[in-house]
PDB file of C-alpha atoms and ligand atoms in Angstrom:
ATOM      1  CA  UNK A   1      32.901  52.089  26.914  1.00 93.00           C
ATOM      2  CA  UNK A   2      30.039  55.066  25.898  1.00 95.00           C
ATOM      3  CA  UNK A   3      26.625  53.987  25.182  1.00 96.00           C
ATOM      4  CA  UNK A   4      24.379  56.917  24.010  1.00 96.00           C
ATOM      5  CA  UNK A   5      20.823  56.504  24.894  1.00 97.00           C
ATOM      6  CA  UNK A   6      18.452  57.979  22.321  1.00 96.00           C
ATOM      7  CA  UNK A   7      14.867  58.413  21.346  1.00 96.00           C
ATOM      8  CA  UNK A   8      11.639  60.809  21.390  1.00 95.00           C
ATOM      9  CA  UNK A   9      11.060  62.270  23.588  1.00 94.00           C
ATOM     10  CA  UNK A  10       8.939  60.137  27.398  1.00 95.00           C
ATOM     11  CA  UNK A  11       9.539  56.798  25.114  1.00 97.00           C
ATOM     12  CA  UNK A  12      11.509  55.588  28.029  1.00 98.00           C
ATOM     13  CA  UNK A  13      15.356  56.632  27.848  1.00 97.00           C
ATOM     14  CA  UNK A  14      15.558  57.864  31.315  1.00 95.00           C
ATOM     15  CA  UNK A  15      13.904  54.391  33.059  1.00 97.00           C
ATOM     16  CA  UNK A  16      16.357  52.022  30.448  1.00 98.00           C
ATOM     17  CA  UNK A  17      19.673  54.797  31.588  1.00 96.00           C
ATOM     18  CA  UNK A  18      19.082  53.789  35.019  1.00 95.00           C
ATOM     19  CA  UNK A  19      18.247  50.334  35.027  1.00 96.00           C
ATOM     20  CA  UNK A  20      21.180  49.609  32.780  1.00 96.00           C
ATOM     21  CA  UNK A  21      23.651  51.578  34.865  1.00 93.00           C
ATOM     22  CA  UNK A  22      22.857  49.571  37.533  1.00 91.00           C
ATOM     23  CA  UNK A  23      22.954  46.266  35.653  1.00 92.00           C
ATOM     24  CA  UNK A  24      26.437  46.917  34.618  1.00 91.00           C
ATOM     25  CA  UNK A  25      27.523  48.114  38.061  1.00 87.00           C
ATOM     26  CA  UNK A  26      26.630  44.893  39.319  1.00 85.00           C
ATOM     27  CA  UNK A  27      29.600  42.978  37.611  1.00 82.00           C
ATOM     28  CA  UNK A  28      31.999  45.599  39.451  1.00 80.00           C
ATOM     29  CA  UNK A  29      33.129  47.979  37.020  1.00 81.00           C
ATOM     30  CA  UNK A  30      33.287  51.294  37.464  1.00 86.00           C
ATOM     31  CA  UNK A  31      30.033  52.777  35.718  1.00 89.00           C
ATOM     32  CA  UNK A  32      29.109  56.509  35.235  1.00 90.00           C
ATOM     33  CA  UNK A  33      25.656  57.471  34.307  1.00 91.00           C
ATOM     34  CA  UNK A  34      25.783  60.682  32.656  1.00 90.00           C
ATOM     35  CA  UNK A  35      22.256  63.065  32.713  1.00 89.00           C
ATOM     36  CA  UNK A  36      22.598  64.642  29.275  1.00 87.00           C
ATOM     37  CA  UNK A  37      19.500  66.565  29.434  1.00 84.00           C
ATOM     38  CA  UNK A  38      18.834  70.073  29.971  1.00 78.00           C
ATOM     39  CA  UNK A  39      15.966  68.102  32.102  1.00 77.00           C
ATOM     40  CA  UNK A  40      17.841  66.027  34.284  1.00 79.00           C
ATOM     41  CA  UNK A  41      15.879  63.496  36.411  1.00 87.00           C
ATOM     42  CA  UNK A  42      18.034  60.088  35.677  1.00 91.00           C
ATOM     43  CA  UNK A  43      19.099  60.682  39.326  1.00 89.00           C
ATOM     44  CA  UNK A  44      15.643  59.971  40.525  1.00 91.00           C
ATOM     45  CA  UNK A  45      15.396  56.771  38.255  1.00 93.00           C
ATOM     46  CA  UNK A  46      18.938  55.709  39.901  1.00 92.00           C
ATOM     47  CA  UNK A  47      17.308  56.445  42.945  1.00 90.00           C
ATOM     48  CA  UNK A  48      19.688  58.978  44.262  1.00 88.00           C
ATOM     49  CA  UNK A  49      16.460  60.971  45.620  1.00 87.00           C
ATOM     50  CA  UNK A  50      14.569  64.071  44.287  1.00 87.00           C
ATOM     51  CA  UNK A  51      17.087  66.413  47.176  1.00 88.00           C
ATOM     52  CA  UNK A  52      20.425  65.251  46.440  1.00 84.00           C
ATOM     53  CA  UNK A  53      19.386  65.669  42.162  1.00 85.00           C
ATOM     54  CA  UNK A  54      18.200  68.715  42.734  1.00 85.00           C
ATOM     55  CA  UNK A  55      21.397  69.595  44.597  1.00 83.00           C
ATOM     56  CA  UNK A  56      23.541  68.519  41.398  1.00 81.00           C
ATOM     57  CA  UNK A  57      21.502  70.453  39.679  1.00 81.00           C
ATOM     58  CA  UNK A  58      21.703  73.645  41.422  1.00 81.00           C
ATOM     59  CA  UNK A  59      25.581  73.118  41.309  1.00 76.00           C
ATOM     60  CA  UNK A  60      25.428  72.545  37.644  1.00 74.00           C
ATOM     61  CA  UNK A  61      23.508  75.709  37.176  1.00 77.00           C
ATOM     62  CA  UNK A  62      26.101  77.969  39.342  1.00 71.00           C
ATOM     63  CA  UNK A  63      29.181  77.023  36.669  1.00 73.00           C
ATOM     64  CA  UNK A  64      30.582  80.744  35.760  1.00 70.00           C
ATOM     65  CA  UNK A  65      28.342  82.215  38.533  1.00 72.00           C
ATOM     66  CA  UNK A  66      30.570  81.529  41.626  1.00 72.00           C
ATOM     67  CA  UNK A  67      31.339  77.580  40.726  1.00 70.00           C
ATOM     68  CA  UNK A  68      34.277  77.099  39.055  1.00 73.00           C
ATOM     69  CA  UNK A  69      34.268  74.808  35.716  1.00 75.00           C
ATOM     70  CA  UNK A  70      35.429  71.250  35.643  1.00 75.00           C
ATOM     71  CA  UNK A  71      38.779  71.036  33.000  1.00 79.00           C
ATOM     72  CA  UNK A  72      38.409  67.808  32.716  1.00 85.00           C
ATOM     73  CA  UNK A  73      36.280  64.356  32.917  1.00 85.00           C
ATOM     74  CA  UNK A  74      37.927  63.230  36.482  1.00 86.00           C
ATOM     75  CA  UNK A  75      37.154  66.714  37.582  1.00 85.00           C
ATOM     76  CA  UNK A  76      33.798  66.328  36.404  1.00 84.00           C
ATOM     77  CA  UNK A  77      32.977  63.112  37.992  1.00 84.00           C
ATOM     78  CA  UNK A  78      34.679  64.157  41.312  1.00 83.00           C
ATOM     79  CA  UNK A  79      32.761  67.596  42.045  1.00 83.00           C
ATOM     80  CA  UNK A  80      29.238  67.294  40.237  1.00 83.00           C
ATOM     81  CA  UNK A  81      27.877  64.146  41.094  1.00 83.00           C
ATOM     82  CA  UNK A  82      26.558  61.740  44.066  1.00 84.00           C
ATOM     83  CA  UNK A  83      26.899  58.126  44.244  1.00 85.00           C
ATOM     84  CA  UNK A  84      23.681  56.508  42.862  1.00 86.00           C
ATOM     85  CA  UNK A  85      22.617  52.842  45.250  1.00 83.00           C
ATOM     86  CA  UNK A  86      23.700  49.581  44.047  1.00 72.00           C
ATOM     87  CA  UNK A  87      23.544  46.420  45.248  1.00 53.00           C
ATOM     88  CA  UNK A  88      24.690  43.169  44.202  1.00 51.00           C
ATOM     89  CA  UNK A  89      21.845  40.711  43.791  1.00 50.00           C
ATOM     90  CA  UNK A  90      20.497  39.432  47.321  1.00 46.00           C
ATOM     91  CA  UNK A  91      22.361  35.765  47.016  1.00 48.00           C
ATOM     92  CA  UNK A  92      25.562  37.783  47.285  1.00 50.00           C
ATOM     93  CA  UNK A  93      24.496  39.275  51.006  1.00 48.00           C
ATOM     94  CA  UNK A  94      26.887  42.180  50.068  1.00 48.00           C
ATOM     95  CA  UNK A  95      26.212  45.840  49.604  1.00 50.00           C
ATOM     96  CA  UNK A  96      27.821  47.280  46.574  1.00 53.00           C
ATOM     97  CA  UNK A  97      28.404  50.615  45.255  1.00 57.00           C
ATOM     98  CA  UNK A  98      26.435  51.612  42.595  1.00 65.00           C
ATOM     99  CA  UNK A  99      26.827  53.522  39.574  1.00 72.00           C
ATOM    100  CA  UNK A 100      28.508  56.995  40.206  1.00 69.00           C
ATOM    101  CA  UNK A 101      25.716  59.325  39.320  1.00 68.00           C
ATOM    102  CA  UNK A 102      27.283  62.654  37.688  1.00 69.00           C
ATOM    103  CA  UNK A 103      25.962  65.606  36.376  1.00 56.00           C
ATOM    104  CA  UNK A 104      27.596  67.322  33.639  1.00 57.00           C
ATOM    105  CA  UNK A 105      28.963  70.467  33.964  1.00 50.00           C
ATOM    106  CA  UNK A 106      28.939  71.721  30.461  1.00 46.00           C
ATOM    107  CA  UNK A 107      25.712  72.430  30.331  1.00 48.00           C
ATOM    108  CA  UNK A 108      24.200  68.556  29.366  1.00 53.00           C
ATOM    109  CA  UNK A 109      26.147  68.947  26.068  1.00 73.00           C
ATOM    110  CA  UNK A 110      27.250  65.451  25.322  1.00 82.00           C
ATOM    111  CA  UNK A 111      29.437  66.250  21.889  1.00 81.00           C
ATOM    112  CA  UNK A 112      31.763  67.799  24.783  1.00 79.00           C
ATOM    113  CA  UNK A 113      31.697  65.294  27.500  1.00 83.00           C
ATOM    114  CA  UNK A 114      32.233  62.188  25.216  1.00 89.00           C
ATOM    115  CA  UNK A 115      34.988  63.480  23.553  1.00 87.00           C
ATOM    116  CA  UNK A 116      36.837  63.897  26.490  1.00 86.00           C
ATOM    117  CA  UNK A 117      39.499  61.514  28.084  1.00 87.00           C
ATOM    118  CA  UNK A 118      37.907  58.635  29.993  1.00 89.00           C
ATOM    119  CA  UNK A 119      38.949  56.127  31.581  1.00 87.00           C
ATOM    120  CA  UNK A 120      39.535  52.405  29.468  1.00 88.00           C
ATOM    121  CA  UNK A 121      37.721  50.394  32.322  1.00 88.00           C
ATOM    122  CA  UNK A 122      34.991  52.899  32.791  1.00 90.00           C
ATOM    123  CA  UNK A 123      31.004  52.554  31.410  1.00 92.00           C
ATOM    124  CA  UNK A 124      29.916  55.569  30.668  1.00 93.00           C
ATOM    125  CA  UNK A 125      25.652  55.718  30.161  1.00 94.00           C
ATOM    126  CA  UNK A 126      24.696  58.806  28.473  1.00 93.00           C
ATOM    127  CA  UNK A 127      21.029  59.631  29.052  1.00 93.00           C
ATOM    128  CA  UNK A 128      20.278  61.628  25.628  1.00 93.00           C
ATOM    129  CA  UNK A 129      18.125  64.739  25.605  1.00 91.00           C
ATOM    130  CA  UNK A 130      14.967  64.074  23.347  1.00 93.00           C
ATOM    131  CA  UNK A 131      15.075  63.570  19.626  1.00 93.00           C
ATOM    132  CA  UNK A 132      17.853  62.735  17.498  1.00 90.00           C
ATOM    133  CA  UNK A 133      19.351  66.509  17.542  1.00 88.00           C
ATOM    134  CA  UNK A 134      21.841  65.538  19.989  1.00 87.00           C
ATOM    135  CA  UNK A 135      23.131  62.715  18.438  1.00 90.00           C
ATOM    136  CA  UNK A 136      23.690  64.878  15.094  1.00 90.00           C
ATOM    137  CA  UNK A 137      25.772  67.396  16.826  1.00 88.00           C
ATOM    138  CA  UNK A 138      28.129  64.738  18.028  1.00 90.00           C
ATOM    139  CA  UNK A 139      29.890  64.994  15.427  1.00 88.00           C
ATOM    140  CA  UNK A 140      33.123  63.429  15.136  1.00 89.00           C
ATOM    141  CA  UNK A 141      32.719  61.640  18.661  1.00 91.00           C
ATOM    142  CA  UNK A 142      32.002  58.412  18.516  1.00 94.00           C
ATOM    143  CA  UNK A 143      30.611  56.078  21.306  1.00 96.00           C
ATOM    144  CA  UNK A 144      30.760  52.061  21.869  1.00 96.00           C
ATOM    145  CA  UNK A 145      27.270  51.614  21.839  1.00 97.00           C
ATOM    146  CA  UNK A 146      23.669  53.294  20.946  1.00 98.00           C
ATOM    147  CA  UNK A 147      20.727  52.310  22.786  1.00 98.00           C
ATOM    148  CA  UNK A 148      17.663  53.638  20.781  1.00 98.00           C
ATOM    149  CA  UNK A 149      14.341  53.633  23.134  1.00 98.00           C
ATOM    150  CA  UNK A 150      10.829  53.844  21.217  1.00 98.00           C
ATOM    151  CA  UNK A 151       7.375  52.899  22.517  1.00 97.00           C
ATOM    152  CA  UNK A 152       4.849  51.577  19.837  1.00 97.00           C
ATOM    153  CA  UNK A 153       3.470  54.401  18.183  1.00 96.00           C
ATOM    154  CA  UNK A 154       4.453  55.451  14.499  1.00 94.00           C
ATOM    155  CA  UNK A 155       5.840  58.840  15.549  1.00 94.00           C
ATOM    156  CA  UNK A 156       8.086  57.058  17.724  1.00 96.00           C
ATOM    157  CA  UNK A 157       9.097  54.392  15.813  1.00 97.00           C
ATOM    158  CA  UNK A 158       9.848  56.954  12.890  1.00 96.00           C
ATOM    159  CA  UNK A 159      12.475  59.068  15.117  1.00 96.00           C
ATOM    160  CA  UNK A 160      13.769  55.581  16.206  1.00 97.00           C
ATOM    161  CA  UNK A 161      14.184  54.148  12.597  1.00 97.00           C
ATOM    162  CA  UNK A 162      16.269  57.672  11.820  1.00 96.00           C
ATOM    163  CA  UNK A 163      17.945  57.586  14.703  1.00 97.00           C
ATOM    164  CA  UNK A 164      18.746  53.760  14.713  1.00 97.00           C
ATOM    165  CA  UNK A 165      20.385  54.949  11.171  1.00 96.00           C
ATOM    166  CA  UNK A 166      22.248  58.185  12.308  1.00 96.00           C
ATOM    167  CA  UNK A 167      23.690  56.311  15.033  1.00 97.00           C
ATOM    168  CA  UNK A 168      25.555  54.171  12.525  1.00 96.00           C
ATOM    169  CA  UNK A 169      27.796  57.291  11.786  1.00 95.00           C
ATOM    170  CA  UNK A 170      28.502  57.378  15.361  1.00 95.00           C
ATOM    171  CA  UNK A 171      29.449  53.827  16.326  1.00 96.00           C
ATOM    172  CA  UNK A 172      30.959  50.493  14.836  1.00 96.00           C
ATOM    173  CA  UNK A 173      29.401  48.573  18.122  1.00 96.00           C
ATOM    174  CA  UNK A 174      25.921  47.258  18.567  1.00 97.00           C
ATOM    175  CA  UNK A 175      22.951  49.275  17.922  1.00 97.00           C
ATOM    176  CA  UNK A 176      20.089  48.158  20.175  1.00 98.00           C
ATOM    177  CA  UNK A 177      16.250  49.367  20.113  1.00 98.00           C
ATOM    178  CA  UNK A 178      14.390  48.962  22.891  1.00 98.00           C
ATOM    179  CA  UNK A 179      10.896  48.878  22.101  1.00 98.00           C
ATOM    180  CA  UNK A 180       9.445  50.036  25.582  1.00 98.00           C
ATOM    181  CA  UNK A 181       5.507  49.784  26.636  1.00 98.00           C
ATOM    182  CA  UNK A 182       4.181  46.887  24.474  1.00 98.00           C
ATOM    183  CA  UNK A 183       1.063  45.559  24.985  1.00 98.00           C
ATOM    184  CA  UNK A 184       0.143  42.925  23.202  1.00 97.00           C
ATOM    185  CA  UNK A 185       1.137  41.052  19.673  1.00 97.00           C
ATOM    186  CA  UNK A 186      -0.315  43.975  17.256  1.00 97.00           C
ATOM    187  CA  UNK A 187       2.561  46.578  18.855  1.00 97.00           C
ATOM    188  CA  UNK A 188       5.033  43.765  18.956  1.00 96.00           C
ATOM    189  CA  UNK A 189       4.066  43.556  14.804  1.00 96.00           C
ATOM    190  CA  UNK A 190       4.394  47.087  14.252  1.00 96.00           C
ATOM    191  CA  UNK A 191       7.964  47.153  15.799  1.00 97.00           C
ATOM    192  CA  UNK A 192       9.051  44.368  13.658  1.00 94.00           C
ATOM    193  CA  UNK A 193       7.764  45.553  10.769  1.00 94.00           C
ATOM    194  CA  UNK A 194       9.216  49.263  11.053  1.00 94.00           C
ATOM    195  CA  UNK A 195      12.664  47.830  12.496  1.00 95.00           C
ATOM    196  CA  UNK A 196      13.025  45.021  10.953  1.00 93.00           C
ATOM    197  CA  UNK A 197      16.812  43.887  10.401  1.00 95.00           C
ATOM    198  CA  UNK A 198      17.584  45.431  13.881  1.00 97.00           C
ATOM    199  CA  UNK A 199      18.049  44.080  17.496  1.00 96.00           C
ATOM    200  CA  UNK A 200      15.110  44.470  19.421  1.00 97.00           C
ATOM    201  CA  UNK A 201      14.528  44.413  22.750  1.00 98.00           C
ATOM    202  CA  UNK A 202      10.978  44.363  24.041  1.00 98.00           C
ATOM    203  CA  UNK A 203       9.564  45.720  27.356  1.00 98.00           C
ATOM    204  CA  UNK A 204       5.878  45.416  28.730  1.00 98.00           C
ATOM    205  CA  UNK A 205       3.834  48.051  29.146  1.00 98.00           C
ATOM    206  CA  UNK A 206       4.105  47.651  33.609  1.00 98.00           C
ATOM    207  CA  UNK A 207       2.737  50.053  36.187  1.00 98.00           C
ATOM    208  CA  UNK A 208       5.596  49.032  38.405  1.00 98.00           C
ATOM    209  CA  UNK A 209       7.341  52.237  36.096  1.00 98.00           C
ATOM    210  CA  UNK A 210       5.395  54.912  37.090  1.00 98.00           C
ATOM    211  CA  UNK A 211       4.580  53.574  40.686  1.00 98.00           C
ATOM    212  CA  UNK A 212       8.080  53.510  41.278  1.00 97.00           C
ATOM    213  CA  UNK A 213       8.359  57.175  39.456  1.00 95.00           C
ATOM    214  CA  UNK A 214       5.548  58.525  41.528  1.00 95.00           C
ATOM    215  CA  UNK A 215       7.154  57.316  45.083  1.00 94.00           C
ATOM    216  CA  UNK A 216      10.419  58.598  43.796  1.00 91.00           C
ATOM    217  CA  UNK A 217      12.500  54.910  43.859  1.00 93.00           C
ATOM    218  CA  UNK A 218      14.210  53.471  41.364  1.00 94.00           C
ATOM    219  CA  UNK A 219      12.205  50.482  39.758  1.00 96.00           C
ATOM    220  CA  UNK A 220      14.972  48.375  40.300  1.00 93.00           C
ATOM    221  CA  UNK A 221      14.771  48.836  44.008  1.00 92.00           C
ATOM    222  CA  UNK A 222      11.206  49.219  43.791  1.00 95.00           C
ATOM    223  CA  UNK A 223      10.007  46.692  41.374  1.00 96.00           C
ATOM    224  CA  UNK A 224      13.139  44.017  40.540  1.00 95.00           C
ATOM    225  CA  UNK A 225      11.065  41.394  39.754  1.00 97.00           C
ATOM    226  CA  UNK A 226       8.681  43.578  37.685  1.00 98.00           C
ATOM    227  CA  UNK A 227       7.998  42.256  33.797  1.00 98.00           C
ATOM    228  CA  UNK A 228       9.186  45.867  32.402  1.00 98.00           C
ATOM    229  CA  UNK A 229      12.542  45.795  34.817  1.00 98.00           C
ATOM    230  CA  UNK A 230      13.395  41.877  34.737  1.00 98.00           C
ATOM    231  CA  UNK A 231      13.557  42.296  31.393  1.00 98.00           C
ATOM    232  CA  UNK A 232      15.508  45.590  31.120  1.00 98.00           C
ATOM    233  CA  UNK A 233      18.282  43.913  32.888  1.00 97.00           C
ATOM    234  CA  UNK A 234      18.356  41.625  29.582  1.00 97.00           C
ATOM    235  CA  UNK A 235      20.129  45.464  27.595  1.00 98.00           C
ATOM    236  CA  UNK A 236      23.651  44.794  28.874  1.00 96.00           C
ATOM    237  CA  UNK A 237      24.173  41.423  27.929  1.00 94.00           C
ATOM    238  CA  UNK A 238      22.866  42.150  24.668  1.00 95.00           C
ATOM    239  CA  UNK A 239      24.997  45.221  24.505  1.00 95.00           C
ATOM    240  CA  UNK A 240      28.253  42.794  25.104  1.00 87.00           C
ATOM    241  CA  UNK A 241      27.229  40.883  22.370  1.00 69.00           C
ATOM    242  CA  UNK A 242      26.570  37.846  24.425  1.00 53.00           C
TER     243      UNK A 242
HETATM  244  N1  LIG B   1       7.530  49.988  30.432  1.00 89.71           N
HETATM  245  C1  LIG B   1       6.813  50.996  30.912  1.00 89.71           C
HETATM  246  N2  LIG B   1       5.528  50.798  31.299  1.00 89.71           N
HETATM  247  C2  LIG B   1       4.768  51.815  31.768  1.00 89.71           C
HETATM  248  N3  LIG B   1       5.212  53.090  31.896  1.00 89.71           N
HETATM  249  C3  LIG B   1       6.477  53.350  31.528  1.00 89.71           C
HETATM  250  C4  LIG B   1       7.348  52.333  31.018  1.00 89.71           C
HETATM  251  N4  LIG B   1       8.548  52.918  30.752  1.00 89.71           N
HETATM  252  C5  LIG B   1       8.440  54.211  31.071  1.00 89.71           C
HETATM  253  N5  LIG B   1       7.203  54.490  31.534  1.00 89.71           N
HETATM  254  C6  LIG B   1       6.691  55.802  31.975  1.00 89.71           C
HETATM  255  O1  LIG B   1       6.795  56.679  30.877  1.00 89.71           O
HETATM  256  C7  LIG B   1       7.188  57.982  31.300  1.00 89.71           C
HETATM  257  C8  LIG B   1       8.439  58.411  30.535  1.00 89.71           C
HETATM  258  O2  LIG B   1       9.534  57.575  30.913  1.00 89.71           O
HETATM  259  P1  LIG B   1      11.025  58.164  30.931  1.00 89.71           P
HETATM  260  O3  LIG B   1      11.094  59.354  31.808  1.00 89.71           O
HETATM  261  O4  LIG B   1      11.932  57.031  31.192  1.00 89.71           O
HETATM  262  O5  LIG B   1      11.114  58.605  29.400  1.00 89.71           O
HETATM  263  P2  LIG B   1      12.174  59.595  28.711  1.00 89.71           P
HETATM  264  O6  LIG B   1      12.315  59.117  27.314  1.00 89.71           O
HETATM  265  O7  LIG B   1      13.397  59.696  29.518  1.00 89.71           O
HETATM  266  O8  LIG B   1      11.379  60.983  28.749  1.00 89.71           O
HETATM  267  P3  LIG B   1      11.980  62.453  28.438  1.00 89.71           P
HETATM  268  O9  LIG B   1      12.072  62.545  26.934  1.00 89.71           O
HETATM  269  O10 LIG B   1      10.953  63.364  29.014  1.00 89.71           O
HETATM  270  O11 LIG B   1      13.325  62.543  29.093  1.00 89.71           O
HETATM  271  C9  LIG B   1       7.388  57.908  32.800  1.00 89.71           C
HETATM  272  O12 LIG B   1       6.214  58.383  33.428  1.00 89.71           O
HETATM  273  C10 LIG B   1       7.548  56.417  33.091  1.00 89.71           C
HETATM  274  O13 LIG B   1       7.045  56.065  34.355  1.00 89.71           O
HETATM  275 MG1  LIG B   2      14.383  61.383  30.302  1.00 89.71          MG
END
């Protein structure tokens, strides 16, 4: 399964990547998260850790300049990326493996890595660069799912509306907005009112987000029973349809 994660740009894709790669790694399948932007810092919202992203990174950047590059998705997954944490929740008492964290080789260009031959059993959460560019040039590639983030304002909730309608081109499976950093009942109305017809998700505004940003851990190991990430965790079971 792909799910493309889309939106304007610091509405919140990178936080929702990461805490629903980890969601669905819980259950056992194999899940890759995949950093699609030029930008790449899902790794520190997986909470791989600021040196080993930066080492993917710098391995990324050396393809055609002494590092060789990957001919195909397996190849991909084995040589540019780290294992991101996981664990099952606590009442299990077992430690899990998370989410494989990997980097894409081809330069973060997700028309290219989606259209390539994965894996049936494997979850594949692509972190979208900004806007709704990337999703355009996907062009005949389709994905299983589209995750649109937006946060309250109008300029945010107008690239989500036209990307919540581009993304129809690129998937028959559920289309999801997550309308990330609501405060109170008058953002909650402005959402519905701009998306109306479409399933929304909402998130609280919650320092727990930044804190665990700013000391470099992933809010789900930071924060689990924070509003904004207990209610994150509610994407993938909406994404199954159940
Ligand atoms: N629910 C929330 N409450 C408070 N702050 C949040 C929330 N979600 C995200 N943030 C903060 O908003 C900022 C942007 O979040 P994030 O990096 O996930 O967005 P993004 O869409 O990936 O940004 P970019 O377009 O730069 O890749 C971060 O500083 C993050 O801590
Ligand atoms: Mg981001």
């Amino acid at each position: 399964m792909k799910i493309a994660v889309v939106g304007k740009g610091g509405a919140g894709k990178t936080t929702t990547a990461a805490v629903l790669a980890r969601t669905l790694a819980r259950t056992g399948q194999p899940v890759v998260a995949l950093d699609c932007d030029t930008n790449p810092n899902l790794g520190l919202s997986l909470g791989v850790g600021m040196d080993a992203t930066e080492a993917l990174l710098s391995l990324r950047d050396g393809v055609g300049d002494g590092v060789e590059h990957a001919r195909s998705w397996d190849d991909i997954v084995a040589r540019f990326g780290v294992d991101a944490p996981g664990r099952r929740p606590p009442r299990h008492g077992l430690q899990d493996r998370g989410p494989r964290f990997r980097l894409p080789v081809m330069r973060g260009l997700p028309e290219q890595l989606l259209g390539l031959d994965i894996a049936e059993d494997t979850t594949v959460v692509a972190d979208f660069e900004a806007g709704i560019g990337t999703l355009t040039r996907l062009g005949e590639t389709k994905v299983d799912a589209v995750v649109v983030v937006t946060d309250p304002t109008v300029k945010s909730l107008e690239v989500a509306s036209r990307a919540a309608r581009l993304a129809e081109e690129h998937t028959a499976g559920p289309i999801v907005i997550v309308a990330n950093r609501v405060l109170d009942e008058a953002d909650r109305d402005t959402v519905e009112r701009t998306l109306s017809g479409r399933t929304v998700l909402v998130i609280p505004e919650d320092d727990a987000i930044p804190a665990a940003d700013r000391a470099d851990t992933a809010p789900l190991d930071a924060s689990p029973d924070s509003p904004a990430v207990r209610a994150l965790t509610g994407l993938a079971p909406l994404l199954a349809g159940s």
